[in-house]
Coordinates of C-alpha atoms in Angstrom, one line a residue:
Chain A
M1 CA -4.1 -95.8 -83.4
E2 CA -2.3 -93.0 -85.0
T3 CA -3.1 -89.7 -83.3
G4 CA -1.4 -87.4 -85.8
I5 CA 0.0 -85.3 -83.0
D6 CA 3.8 -84.5 -83.2
F7 CA 4.4 -85.1 -79.5
A8 CA 8.1 -84.4 -79.8
R9 CA 7.4 -81.0 -81.2
E10 CA 4.8 -80.2 -78.6
V11 CA 7.1 -81.2 -75.7
K12 CA 10.0 -79.3 -77.2
Q13 CA 7.9 -76.1 -77.6
Y14 CA 6.5 -76.4 -74.0
I15 CA 10.0 -76.8 -72.6
L16 CA 11.3 -73.8 -74.6
D17 CA 8.4 -71.6 -73.5
E18 CA 8.3 -72.6 -69.9
F19 CA 11.9 -73.2 -68.9
L20 CA 14.3 -71.9 -71.7
P21 CA 12.8 -68.7 -73.0
G22 CA 15.1 -67.0 -75.6
E23 CA 17.3 -70.1 -76.1
N24 CA 18.2 -71.3 -79.5
P25 CA 15.7 -74.1 -80.3
D26 CA 18.4 -76.0 -82.2
D27 CA 20.3 -76.5 -78.9
L28 CA 17.4 -78.4 -77.5
T29 CA 17.8 -81.7 -79.2
D30 CA 15.5 -84.7 -78.8
D31 CA 18.2 -86.7 -77.0
L32 CA 19.5 -84.1 -74.6
P33 CA 19.4 -85.5 -71.0
L34 CA 16.9 -83.1 -69.4
I35 CA 16.9 -84.1 -65.7
S36 CA 20.3 -85.7 -65.4
G37 CA 21.8 -82.9 -67.4
G38 CA 20.4 -80.3 -65.1
I39 CA 18.3 -78.6 -67.8
I40 CA 15.0 -79.0 -65.9
D41 CA 14.5 -80.3 -62.4
S42 CA 12.2 -83.2 -61.4
I43 CA 9.5 -80.9 -60.0
A44 CA 9.4 -79.0 -63.3
T45 CA 9.1 -82.4 -65.0
L46 CA 6.2 -83.3 -62.9
K47 CA 4.4 -80.0 -63.8
M48 CA 5.0 -80.7 -67.4
V49 CA 3.5 -84.2 -67.1
L50 CA 0.4 -82.8 -65.4
H51 CA 0.1 -80.3 -68.2
F52 CA 0.2 -83.0 -70.9
E53 CA -2.1 -85.3 -68.9
E54 CA -4.7 -82.5 -68.8
R55 CA -4.2 -81.4 -72.4
Y56 CA -4.6 -84.9 -73.9
G57 CA -6.8 -86.4 -71.3
I58 CA -4.4 -89.2 -70.5
V59 CA -3.1 -90.5 -67.1
L60 CA 0.4 -91.7 -66.5
E61 CA 1.0 -94.4 -64.0
A62 CA 3.3 -93.7 -61.1
H63 CA 6.0 -96.0 -62.3
E64 CA 6.0 -94.2 -65.7
A65 CA 6.6 -90.7 -64.3
D66 CA 10.2 -91.2 -63.3
K67 CA 13.6 -90.1 -64.7
E68 CA 14.0 -93.3 -66.7
H69 CA 11.0 -92.5 -68.8
L70 CA 11.2 -88.7 -68.9
D71 CA 14.8 -87.8 -69.3
T72 CA 14.7 -86.8 -73.0
I73 CA 12.2 -85.3 -75.3
R74 CA 12.3 -88.5 -77.3
D75 CA 11.3 -90.5 -74.2
I76 CA 8.6 -88.2 -73.1
A77 CA 7.1 -88.0 -76.6
A78 CA 7.2 -91.8 -76.9
L79 CA 5.4 -92.2 -73.6
L80 CA 2.7 -89.7 -74.4
A81 CA 2.2 -91.3 -77.8
S82 CA 1.7 -94.7 -76.3
K83 CA -0.9 -93.3 -73.9
A84 CA -2.8 -91.2 -76.5
G85 CA -2.8 -93.9 -79.1
Chain B
M1 CA 19.0 -92.2 -20.1
A2 CA 20.4 -95.2 -21.8
A3 CA 24.1 -95.9 -21.4
P4 CA 26.6 -94.9 -24.1
R5 CA 27.2 -97.9 -26.4
P6 CA 28.5 -98.6 -29.9
L7 CA 25.9 -97.5 -32.4
H8 CA 25.9 -100.9 -34.2
R9 CA 25.1 -102.9 -31.0
A10 CA 21.5 -102.3 -31.8
L11 CA 21.7 -104.6 -34.8
A12 CA 23.2 -107.5 -32.9
D13 CA 20.6 -107.0 -30.1
S14 CA 17.6 -106.8 -32.5
A15 CA 18.9 -109.8 -34.4
A16 CA 19.0 -111.8 -31.1
R17 CA 15.5 -110.6 -30.1
H18 CA 13.7 -110.7 -33.4
P19 CA 15.8 -112.9 -35.8
E20 CA 13.0 -113.5 -38.3
R21 CA 11.4 -110.1 -38.3
P22 CA 11.9 -108.0 -41.5
A23 CA 14.8 -105.6 -40.9
V24 CA 15.3 -103.9 -44.3
I25 CA 12.8 -103.9 -47.2
E26 CA 13.5 -102.8 -50.7
P27 CA 10.0 -102.7 -52.2
E28 CA 11.3 -103.8 -55.6
G29 CA 14.4 -105.7 -54.5
G30 CA 13.6 -108.0 -51.6
T31 CA 13.7 -108.1 -47.8
L32 CA 16.4 -109.1 -45.3
S33 CA 15.4 -110.5 -41.9
Y34 CA 17.4 -109.3 -38.8
R35 CA 19.2 -112.6 -38.8
E36 CA 20.2 -112.3 -42.4
F37 CA 21.1 -108.7 -42.1
D38 CA 23.3 -109.2 -39.0
A39 CA 25.1 -112.2 -40.7
L40 CA 25.8 -110.3 -44.0
A41 CA 27.0 -107.2 -42.1
G42 CA 29.2 -109.6 -40.1
R43 CA 30.8 -111.0 -43.2
L44 CA 31.6 -107.4 -44.5
R45 CA 33.1 -106.6 -41.1
D46 CA 35.4 -109.7 -41.4
R47 CA 36.4 -108.7 -45.0
L48 CA 37.1 -105.1 -44.0
A49 CA 39.2 -106.4 -41.0
A50 CA 41.2 -108.6 -43.4
L51 CA 41.9 -105.4 -45.4
G52 CA 43.3 -103.8 -42.3
V53 CA 40.3 -101.7 -41.4
G54 CA 39.6 -101.1 -37.7
P55 CA 38.7 -98.5 -35.1
G56 CA 40.0 -95.1 -36.0
D57 CA 39.6 -95.7 -39.8
R58 CA 37.0 -94.5 -42.3
V59 CA 35.4 -96.5 -45.2
G60 CA 33.5 -94.9 -48.1
I61 CA 30.1 -96.0 -49.4
Y62 CA 29.6 -95.3 -53.1
L63 CA 26.4 -97.3 -53.7
R64 CA 22.9 -96.7 -54.9
K65 CA 20.4 -96.6 -52.0
S66 CA 19.7 -100.3 -51.4
I67 CA 19.8 -103.1 -48.9
D68 CA 23.5 -103.5 -49.9
A69 CA 24.2 -99.9 -48.8
V70 CA 22.4 -100.4 -45.4
V71 CA 24.4 -103.6 -44.8
A72 CA 27.6 -101.6 -45.8
I73 CA 26.8 -99.1 -43.1
F74 CA 26.6 -101.8 -40.4
G75 CA 29.5 -103.8 -41.7
I76 CA 31.7 -100.8 -41.5
L77 CA 30.5 -99.9 -38.0
K78 CA 31.0 -103.5 -36.8
A79 CA 34.6 -103.3 -38.0
G80 CA 34.9 -100.3 -35.7
A81 CA 35.4 -97.8 -38.5
A82 CA 33.3 -94.7 -39.5
Y83 CA 31.2 -94.8 -42.6
V84 CA 31.4 -92.1 -45.2
P85 CA 28.4 -92.2 -47.6
V86 CA 28.4 -90.1 -50.8
D87 CA 25.7 -89.2 -53.2
P88 CA 26.2 -91.8 -56.0
D89 CA 24.7 -89.4 -58.5
A90 CA 27.0 -86.4 -57.6
P91 CA 29.9 -85.6 -59.9
P92 CA 32.6 -88.3 -59.5
A93 CA 35.3 -85.6 -59.0
R94 CA 33.3 -84.4 -55.9
N95 CA 33.0 -87.9 -54.5
A96 CA 36.7 -88.6 -55.1
Y97 CA 37.5 -85.4 -53.3
I98 CA 35.5 -86.4 -50.3
M99 CA 36.9 -89.9 -50.1
H100 CA 40.5 -88.6 -50.4
N101 CA 39.8 -85.7 -48.0
C102 CA 39.0 -88.1 -45.1
A103 CA 41.6 -90.7 -46.2
V104 CA 39.3 -93.7 -46.4
K105 CA 40.9 -97.0 -45.9
A106 CA 38.6 -98.8 -48.3
V107 CA 35.6 -98.0 -50.5
I108 CA 32.6 -100.1 -51.3
V109 CA 31.6 -99.1 -54.8
E110 CA 29.4 -100.3 -57.7
E111 CA 31.1 -101.6 -60.8
R112 CA 29.4 -99.0 -63.0
R113 CA 31.0 -96.2 -60.9
R114 CA 34.4 -97.9 -60.3
E115 CA 36.4 -96.8 -63.4
Q116 CA 35.5 -93.1 -63.3
F117 CA 35.9 -92.9 -59.5
A118 CA 39.3 -94.7 -59.6
A119 CA 40.5 -92.3 -62.3
E120 CA 39.3 -89.2 -60.4
F121 CA 40.9 -90.6 -57.2
A122 CA 44.2 -91.4 -58.9
A123 CA 44.6 -87.7 -59.7
L124 CA 44.6 -87.0 -55.9
G125 CA 46.4 -89.9 -54.4
E126 CA 46.9 -93.7 -54.1
L127 CA 43.6 -95.6 -54.5
P128 CA 42.6 -97.6 -51.4
P129 CA 41.3 -101.2 -51.7
L130 CA 37.9 -101.4 -53.3
I131 CA 35.1 -103.8 -52.6
V132 CA 33.2 -103.8 -55.9
T133 CA 29.6 -104.9 -56.3
E134 CA 27.9 -105.8 -59.6
G135 CA 25.0 -103.5 -59.1
T136 CA 22.9 -103.3 -55.9
G137 CA 19.6 -104.6 -54.7
G138 CA 18.5 -107.0 -52.0
G139 CA 22.0 -107.5 -50.6
A140 CA 22.9 -110.3 -53.1
P141 CA 25.5 -108.2 -55.1
L142 CA 27.3 -107.4 -51.9
A143 CA 27.2 -111.1 -50.8
R144 CA 28.6 -112.1 -54.2
A145 CA 31.4 -109.6 -53.9
L146 CA 32.3 -111.1 -50.4
D147 CA 32.1 -114.6 -51.8
A148 CA 34.5 -113.7 -54.5
A149 CA 37.0 -112.3 -52.0
G150 CA 37.1 -115.7 -50.2
A151 CA 36.6 -116.6 -46.6
A152 CA 37.7 -114.2 -43.9
R153 CA 38.3 -115.1 -40.3
P154 CA 35.1 -114.4 -38.3
L155 CA 35.6 -111.7 -35.7
A156 CA 33.6 -110.1 -32.9
D157 CA 31.9 -106.7 -33.4
A158 CA 34.2 -103.8 -32.5
D159 CA 33.6 -102.3 -29.0
N160 CA 33.9 -98.7 -29.9
A161 CA 34.4 -95.9 -27.2
P162 CA 31.6 -93.3 -27.1
G163 CA 33.9 -90.7 -28.7
D164 CA 34.9 -92.8 -31.6
L165 CA 33.6 -91.6 -35.0
A166 CA 30.6 -93.4 -36.3
Y167 CA 30.1 -91.5 -39.6
I168 CA 31.2 -88.4 -41.5
L169 CA 28.6 -86.6 -43.5
Y170 CA 29.8 -84.1 -46.0
T171 CA 27.8 -80.9 -46.4
S172 CA 28.2 -77.9 -48.8
G173 CA 31.2 -75.7 -47.9
S174 CA 31.3 -72.0 -48.5
T175 CA 34.8 -72.2 -50.0
G176 CA 33.6 -74.4 -52.8
R177 CA 34.7 -77.7 -51.2
P178 CA 32.4 -79.9 -49.2
K179 CA 33.3 -80.2 -45.5
G180 CA 33.1 -83.3 -43.4
V181 CA 30.9 -83.2 -40.2
M182 CA 32.4 -85.7 -37.8
L183 CA 29.8 -87.5 -35.6
S184 CA 30.6 -90.0 -32.9
H185 CA 28.9 -93.1 -31.5
E186 CA 27.7 -91.1 -28.6
N187 CA 26.4 -88.3 -30.8
A188 CA 24.3 -90.8 -32.6
T189 CA 23.1 -93.0 -29.7
S190 CA 22.1 -89.9 -27.6
F191 CA 19.9 -88.8 -30.6
V192 CA 18.5 -92.3 -31.0
D193 CA 17.6 -92.4 -27.3
W194 CA 15.9 -89.0 -27.5
C195 CA 13.8 -90.2 -30.5
S196 CA 12.9 -93.4 -28.6
G197 CA 11.5 -91.3 -25.7
L198 CA 9.4 -89.0 -27.9
F199 CA 8.2 -91.4 -30.6
T200 CA 8.0 -94.7 -28.6
P201 CA 8.9 -97.0 -31.6
G202 CA 8.4 -100.7 -31.5
P203 CA 9.0 -103.8 -33.6
E204 CA 5.7 -103.4 -35.3
D205 CA 6.7 -100.0 -36.7
R206 CA 7.6 -99.6 -40.4
F207 CA 9.9 -96.6 -40.9
S208 CA 10.2 -94.9 -44.3
S209 CA 13.7 -94.4 -45.4
H210 CA 13.3 -91.5 -47.8
A211 CA 16.4 -89.4 -47.2
P212 CA 19.6 -90.5 -49.0
F213 CA 22.3 -91.8 -46.7
H214 CA 24.6 -88.9 -47.1
F215 CA 21.8 -86.7 -45.6
D216 CA 21.5 -86.5 -41.8
L217 CA 17.7 -87.3 -41.9
S218 CA 18.8 -90.9 -42.7
I219 CA 20.2 -91.3 -39.2
L220 CA 16.8 -91.3 -37.6
D221 CA 15.3 -93.7 -40.2
I222 CA 18.0 -96.2 -40.1
H223 CA 19.2 -96.2 -36.5
V224 CA 16.0 -95.7 -34.7
A225 CA 14.3 -98.5 -36.7
I226 CA 17.2 -100.9 -36.1
E227 CA 17.3 -100.0 -32.4
H228 CA 13.7 -101.2 -31.9
G229 CA 13.6 -104.2 -34.2
A230 CA 11.3 -102.3 -36.6
A231 CA 11.3 -102.6 -40.4
L232 CA 13.1 -100.0 -42.6
V233 CA 11.4 -99.5 -45.9
L234 CA 13.9 -98.1 -48.5
I235 CA 12.7 -95.6 -51.0
P236 CA 15.0 -95.6 -54.0
E237 CA 16.3 -92.1 -54.8
E238 CA 15.0 -92.2 -58.4
R239 CA 11.5 -92.7 -57.0
G240 CA 11.9 -90.3 -54.1
K241 CA 10.4 -87.3 -55.8
D242 CA 7.5 -88.9 -57.5
P243 CA 4.4 -88.0 -55.3
L244 CA 2.1 -90.6 -57.0
H245 CA 4.5 -93.3 -56.2
L246 CA 5.2 -92.2 -52.7
A247 CA 1.5 -91.9 -51.7
R248 CA 0.9 -95.4 -53.0
L249 CA 4.0 -96.7 -51.2
I250 CA 2.9 -95.3 -47.8
A251 CA -0.3 -97.3 -48.2
E252 CA 1.0 -100.5 -49.7
Q253 CA 4.0 -100.8 -47.4
R254 CA 1.8 -99.9 -44.4
I255 CA 4.3 -97.2 -43.3
T256 CA 3.8 -96.2 -39.7
A257 CA 6.5 -93.5 -39.4
W258 CA 7.4 -91.1 -42.3
Y259 CA 10.3 -88.7 -42.3
S260 CA 11.3 -86.4 -45.1
A261 CA 12.0 -82.8 -46.1
P262 CA 8.8 -80.7 -46.2
S263 CA 9.3 -80.2 -50.0
I264 CA 8.5 -83.9 -50.5
L265 CA 5.5 -83.8 -48.3
S266 CA 4.3 -80.7 -50.1
L267 CA 4.5 -82.6 -53.4
I268 CA 2.6 -85.5 -51.9
A269 CA -0.1 -83.2 -50.6
Q270 CA -0.5 -81.5 -53.9
F271 CA -0.1 -84.3 -56.4
G272 CA -0.1 -87.6 -54.6
R273 CA -3.9 -88.3 -54.7
L274 CA -3.7 -89.3 -51.1
P275 CA -7.5 -89.7 -50.5
E276 CA -7.4 -92.6 -53.0
H277 CA -5.1 -94.5 -50.6
D278 CA -5.5 -96.2 -47.3
C279 CA -2.8 -94.7 -45.2
S280 CA -4.3 -95.6 -41.8
A281 CA -1.2 -97.3 -40.6
L282 CA 0.6 -94.0 -40.5
R283 CA 1.0 -92.7 -37.0
L284 CA 3.9 -90.3 -37.3
V285 CA 4.8 -87.7 -39.9
L286 CA 8.1 -86.1 -39.2
F287 CA 9.7 -83.4 -41.3
A288 CA 12.9 -81.4 -41.1
G289 CA 15.4 -79.6 -43.3
E290 CA 13.6 -76.4 -44.3
V291 CA 10.5 -74.4 -43.5
F292 CA 7.2 -76.1 -44.4
P293 CA 5.0 -73.8 -46.4
V294 CA 1.8 -73.5 -44.2
K295 CA -0.5 -73.8 -47.2
H296 CA 0.8 -77.2 -48.1
L297 CA 1.0 -78.4 -44.5
R298 CA -2.7 -77.5 -44.1
T299 CA -3.6 -79.6 -47.2
L300 CA -1.6 -82.5 -45.9
C301 CA -3.2 -82.4 -42.5
E302 CA -6.7 -82.3 -44.1
Q303 CA -5.9 -85.3 -46.3
L304 CA -4.3 -87.2 -43.5
P305 CA -5.8 -86.3 -40.1
G306 CA -4.7 -89.4 -38.3
P307 CA -1.0 -89.2 -37.6
R308 CA 0.9 -86.9 -35.2
Y309 CA 3.0 -84.3 -36.9
F310 CA 6.4 -83.1 -35.7
N311 CA 8.5 -80.3 -37.0
L312 CA 12.1 -81.3 -36.3
Y313 CA 14.9 -78.7 -36.7
G314 CA 18.7 -79.0 -36.5
P315 CA 21.8 -78.8 -38.6
T316 CA 23.9 -81.9 -39.5
E317 CA 26.4 -80.8 -36.8
T318 CA 23.8 -81.4 -34.0
N319 CA 21.3 -83.6 -35.8
V320 CA 17.8 -82.6 -34.6
C321 CA 18.1 -80.1 -31.8
T322 CA 14.7 -78.6 -31.4
W323 CA 11.2 -80.0 -32.0
Y324 CA 7.6 -78.8 -32.2
E325 CA 4.4 -80.9 -32.5
V326 CA 1.9 -79.5 -35.0
V327 CA -1.6 -80.4 -33.9
P328 CA -4.1 -80.6 -36.8
P329 CA -6.1 -79.0 -38.1
V330 CA -4.0 -76.0 -39.4
P331 CA -6.3 -73.0 -38.9
P332 CA -7.5 -71.6 -42.2
E333 CA -6.3 -68.1 -41.3
R334 CA -2.8 -69.2 -40.3
T335 CA 0.0 -68.0 -42.7
A336 CA 3.0 -67.9 -40.4
P337 CA 5.2 -71.0 -40.4
Y338 CA 5.2 -73.1 -37.3
P339 CA 7.9 -72.6 -34.6
I340 CA 10.9 -74.9 -34.4
G341 CA 9.9 -75.3 -30.8
R342 CA 11.9 -76.4 -27.8
V343 CA 15.5 -77.7 -27.4
C344 CA 15.6 -81.5 -27.3
A345 CA 16.1 -83.1 -23.8
H346 CA 19.6 -84.5 -24.5
L347 CA 20.9 -81.0 -25.5
Q348 CA 20.9 -77.4 -24.2
G349 CA 20.5 -74.2 -26.1
K350 CA 21.0 -70.5 -25.8
V351 CA 20.3 -67.5 -28.0
V352 CA 23.1 -65.0 -28.2
D353 CA 23.6 -61.5 -29.7
E354 CA 26.6 -60.5 -31.9
K355 CA 28.8 -60.1 -28.8
D356 CA 27.8 -63.7 -27.7
H357 CA 25.8 -62.4 -24.8
P358 CA 22.5 -64.2 -24.1
V359 CA 19.4 -62.2 -25.3
A360 CA 16.1 -61.9 -23.5
A361 CA 13.0 -63.7 -24.7
G362 CA 11.4 -61.8 -27.6
Q363 CA 14.9 -60.7 -28.9
E364 CA 16.4 -62.1 -32.0
G365 CA 19.8 -63.9 -31.7
E366 CA 21.8 -66.8 -32.9
L367 CA 20.9 -70.3 -31.6
C368 CA 23.8 -72.1 -30.0
I369 CA 23.6 -75.8 -28.9
T370 CA 25.7 -77.9 -26.6
G371 CA 25.4 -81.5 -25.3
R372 CA 25.9 -85.1 -26.2
G373 CA 24.5 -84.8 -29.7
V374 CA 26.9 -82.1 -30.9
M375 CA 29.6 -83.0 -33.5
Q376 CA 33.3 -83.1 -32.7
G377 CA 34.2 -80.8 -35.5
Y378 CA 34.9 -80.7 -39.3
W379 CA 37.3 -83.2 -40.7
A380 CA 40.8 -81.7 -41.0
L381 CA 39.5 -78.1 -40.7
P382 CA 40.7 -76.9 -37.3
E383 CA 40.0 -73.2 -38.2
Q384 CA 36.5 -73.8 -39.4
T385 CA 35.9 -76.0 -36.4
A386 CA 37.1 -73.3 -34.0
Q387 CA 34.9 -70.7 -35.8
G388 CA 31.9 -73.1 -35.5
F389 CA 31.9 -73.1 -31.7
L390 CA 31.4 -70.5 -29.0
V391 CA 33.4 -71.6 -25.9
D392 CA 32.3 -70.5 -22.4
A393 CA 34.8 -69.5 -19.6
D394 CA 34.1 -73.0 -18.1
G395 CA 35.1 -74.7 -21.4
T396 CA 31.5 -75.6 -22.6
R397 CA 31.5 -75.8 -26.4
W398 CA 28.4 -74.4 -28.0
Y399 CA 27.8 -75.1 -31.7
R400 CA 26.8 -71.9 -33.5
T401 CA 24.0 -72.9 -35.8
G402 CA 24.2 -69.7 -37.8
D403 CA 20.4 -69.6 -37.5
I404 CA 18.7 -66.5 -36.2
V405 CA 15.8 -67.4 -33.9
V406 CA 13.5 -65.7 -31.4
E407 CA 12.1 -67.2 -28.2
G408 CA 8.4 -66.5 -27.7
V409 CA 6.6 -65.9 -24.3
D410 CA 5.6 -69.6 -24.4
G411 CA 9.2 -70.7 -24.6
E412 CA 8.9 -71.9 -28.2
L413 CA 11.7 -70.9 -30.6
T414 CA 10.8 -69.5 -34.0
Y415 CA 13.2 -69.5 -37.0
R416 CA 13.9 -66.1 -38.5
G417 CA 16.7 -66.6 -41.0
R418 CA 20.4 -67.2 -41.6
R419 CA 23.4 -65.2 -40.4
D420 CA 25.5 -66.2 -43.4
R421 CA 25.1 -67.3 -47.1
M422 CA 23.7 -70.7 -46.5
V423 CA 20.2 -71.7 -47.7
K424 CA 18.1 -74.8 -47.5
R425 CA 16.8 -76.1 -50.8
R426 CA 14.6 -79.2 -50.9
G427 CA 16.1 -80.0 -47.5
Y428 CA 19.7 -79.8 -48.6
R429 CA 22.2 -77.3 -47.3
V430 CA 23.5 -75.1 -50.1
E431 CA 26.3 -72.7 -49.6
L432 CA 25.9 -70.0 -52.2
G433 CA 29.7 -69.8 -52.3
E434 CA 30.0 -73.4 -53.4
I435 CA 27.7 -72.6 -56.4
E436 CA 29.8 -69.6 -57.3
A437 CA 33.0 -71.6 -57.1
G438 CA 31.5 -74.2 -59.5
L439 CA 30.5 -71.4 -61.9
Y440 CA 33.9 -69.9 -61.8
R441 CA 35.4 -73.2 -63.1
H442 CA 33.8 -72.4 -66.5
P443 CA 36.5 -70.9 -68.7
Q444 CA 34.1 -68.3 -70.2
I445 CA 32.8 -67.0 -66.9
K446 CA 34.6 -63.9 -65.7
E447 CA 32.4 -63.0 -62.7
A448 CA 29.7 -65.0 -60.8
A449 CA 27.5 -64.0 -57.8
V450 CA 24.6 -66.1 -56.5
V451 CA 21.7 -64.9 -54.4
A452 CA 18.8 -66.6 -52.8
L453 CA 15.3 -65.1 -52.2
P454 CA 12.4 -66.6 -50.4
D455 CA 9.7 -68.0 -52.7
A456 CA 6.2 -68.9 -51.6
E457 CA 5.9 -71.9 -53.8
A458 CA 9.4 -73.4 -53.8
G459 CA 10.6 -72.1 -50.4
V460 CA 13.7 -70.5 -51.9
R461 CA 14.7 -69.3 -55.4
I462 CA 18.4 -69.2 -56.4
T463 CA 19.6 -66.7 -59.1
A464 CA 23.1 -66.6 -60.5
F465 CA 24.4 -63.3 -61.9
L466 CA 27.1 -63.8 -64.4
A467 CA 29.5 -61.8 -66.6
S468 CA 31.3 -63.5 -69.4
R469 CA 34.7 -62.9 -70.8
D470 CA 33.6 -61.7 -74.2
G471 CA 30.4 -59.9 -72.9
Q472 CA 28.2 -62.4 -74.7
P473 CA 25.7 -64.6 -72.7
L474 CA 26.4 -68.4 -72.9
S475 CA 23.7 -70.8 -74.0
L476 CA 21.5 -71.7 -71.0
I477 CA 21.5 -75.3 -72.0
A478 CA 25.2 -75.5 -72.2
L479 CA 25.6 -73.7 -68.9
K480 CA 23.1 -75.9 -67.1
R481 CA 24.9 -79.0 -68.4
F482 CA 28.2 -77.6 -67.2
C483 CA 26.7 -77.0 -63.7
A484 CA 25.4 -80.6 -63.7
E485 CA 29.0 -81.8 -64.1
Q486 CA 30.3 -79.6 -61.4
L487 CA 27.6 -79.5 -58.7
P488 CA 24.9 -81.8 -57.3
L489 CA 21.6 -81.2 -59.2
Y490 CA 19.9 -79.5 -56.2
M491 CA 22.6 -76.8 -56.3
I492 CA 21.9 -75.7 -59.9
P493 CA 20.4 -72.2 -59.9
D494 CA 16.8 -71.6 -60.9
Q495 CA 17.7 -68.6 -62.9
F496 CA 20.8 -67.2 -64.8
S497 CA 21.1 -63.5 -65.4
W498 CA 23.8 -61.9 -67.5
L499 CA 25.3 -58.5 -66.7
D500 CA 28.3 -56.6 -68.3
A501 CA 29.9 -56.6 -64.9
L502 CA 28.7 -57.3 -61.3
P503 CA 27.7 -54.3 -59.2
R504 CA 30.3 -53.3 -56.5
T505 CA 30.1 -51.7 -53.1
S506 CA 32.3 -48.7 -52.2
T507 CA 34.8 -51.2 -50.8
D508 CA 34.9 -53.0 -54.1
K509 CA 33.0 -56.1 -52.9
T510 CA 30.2 -57.7 -54.8
D511 CA 27.1 -55.8 -54.0
Y512 CA 24.8 -58.7 -53.0
Q513 CA 22.1 -56.3 -51.7
R514 CA 21.7 -54.7 -55.1
L515 CA 21.7 -58.1 -56.8
K516 CA 18.9 -59.2 -54.5
E517 CA 16.9 -56.1 -55.4
V518 CA 17.4 -56.9 -59.1
A519 CA 16.5 -60.6 -58.6

């Protein structure tokens, strides 16, 4: 089901507000490696996941909440969309 | 007190006593029985010997945490050499530096890391022989690499002397280069024996292996489990910080003894949904590496009232040197962290003032440790080794922990802080000087100073103060990515702050006190 939510935009805005205030939004591309690139740490990622779980009433399985699925905005948005759909 | 012995003898003994019991378990990659484990480690021993490796040598391990990596540890020990494990996710240049620094005679490396590692190493010196595995998992990739190398003559396990090196663990160095802590077979076996006395492990136990192998917490997991014929359950590093996964793993794998840094247990207590799981097999919860925030320890004890809780303390140079049992429940009014407790039975401690004179109970001083568990020194760093020890008139060498402690009237030691610029972050040692050295490698950075302040939530918060050559701040994203190429991820500062120039003291040194006030 199409939710109509632009998850990539939501995730990007959340990261900019929470972790990168004042940064040029253009530098935060959808494919930037977030965890392995040192941009946000794994604990921050976890807090972000909890935020979106609450906001969209979804639950991520343990095996989904790892670096492999959450290292880029594109990955995170795809995961959220698959859950919310 | 058990006799001094080679550290690896435990594997041959357990394989003889419990050949079919599970020795190492990779939850998603298979299990090796003690018989299989001993046999595969023996094959690696023979291959290493064919490459000329023997007692007095060192062999590097550049593998993802896996059964293959545990077999590598024991294969290297059986050959009589010391193992040097590196963080496979750390920058390749750092790992090449480590391997070159201690002049490894061979390296066991994954194919996907080989090219970059070989290129970085070649810039420093001649590359030693490599044993290359196609991936890791379950021990099969290592077995295939040995198959490909052809048959080697079967040998006996090396019979190392107690003072021979068993492993070298590299920790953060204040000069910007990691330094190698040299630990002997006797250092390790005396610690294993102390653990055996306090924790009474047995073949029914299932130990978590949460810490990466370049981290000294892994010594307890691996070597105490193998000593007693218990099972070692490996937790892959990519899953190691996921509290939902960890809580489920404790239940599903029927873990009986858990050991990790407090930061991980804090996450499990907050986010792991522990009450949804049956963790009744768990009888020991051990933590070390940093102060456990009392708030989160209380939550953990409420959710898991069954096990015994031990706060273990000690630098890599001594491994665990003091211990304290926390008896639940944690009182609701308690806010002070628990003591680090008493000096372990195989060691002796004293608390000294700035002139190295022992202080009375109730007075602050630096904790110094001597005994069979204390390292020999830092690899190829005689000056830093000499500075690291206080030597009595009778020749007794006391390792200076750099930690300020105070002894209470009950004889328990309480941690107060550091004497120098080292902090603990998520259980890792971080020399603020190493972060500064990493930042200075950026061509646009003119000045860098890093300070750490206590943080109720995270334990410690690291801020970097920077001045750029053109006076303009750099993009935070670009800067963080640069750090990720220079430093392990746990060393990347939480905050970056730009100044026109760093504040100076009257003697023209960086004024860290003022920076801390600003931070």
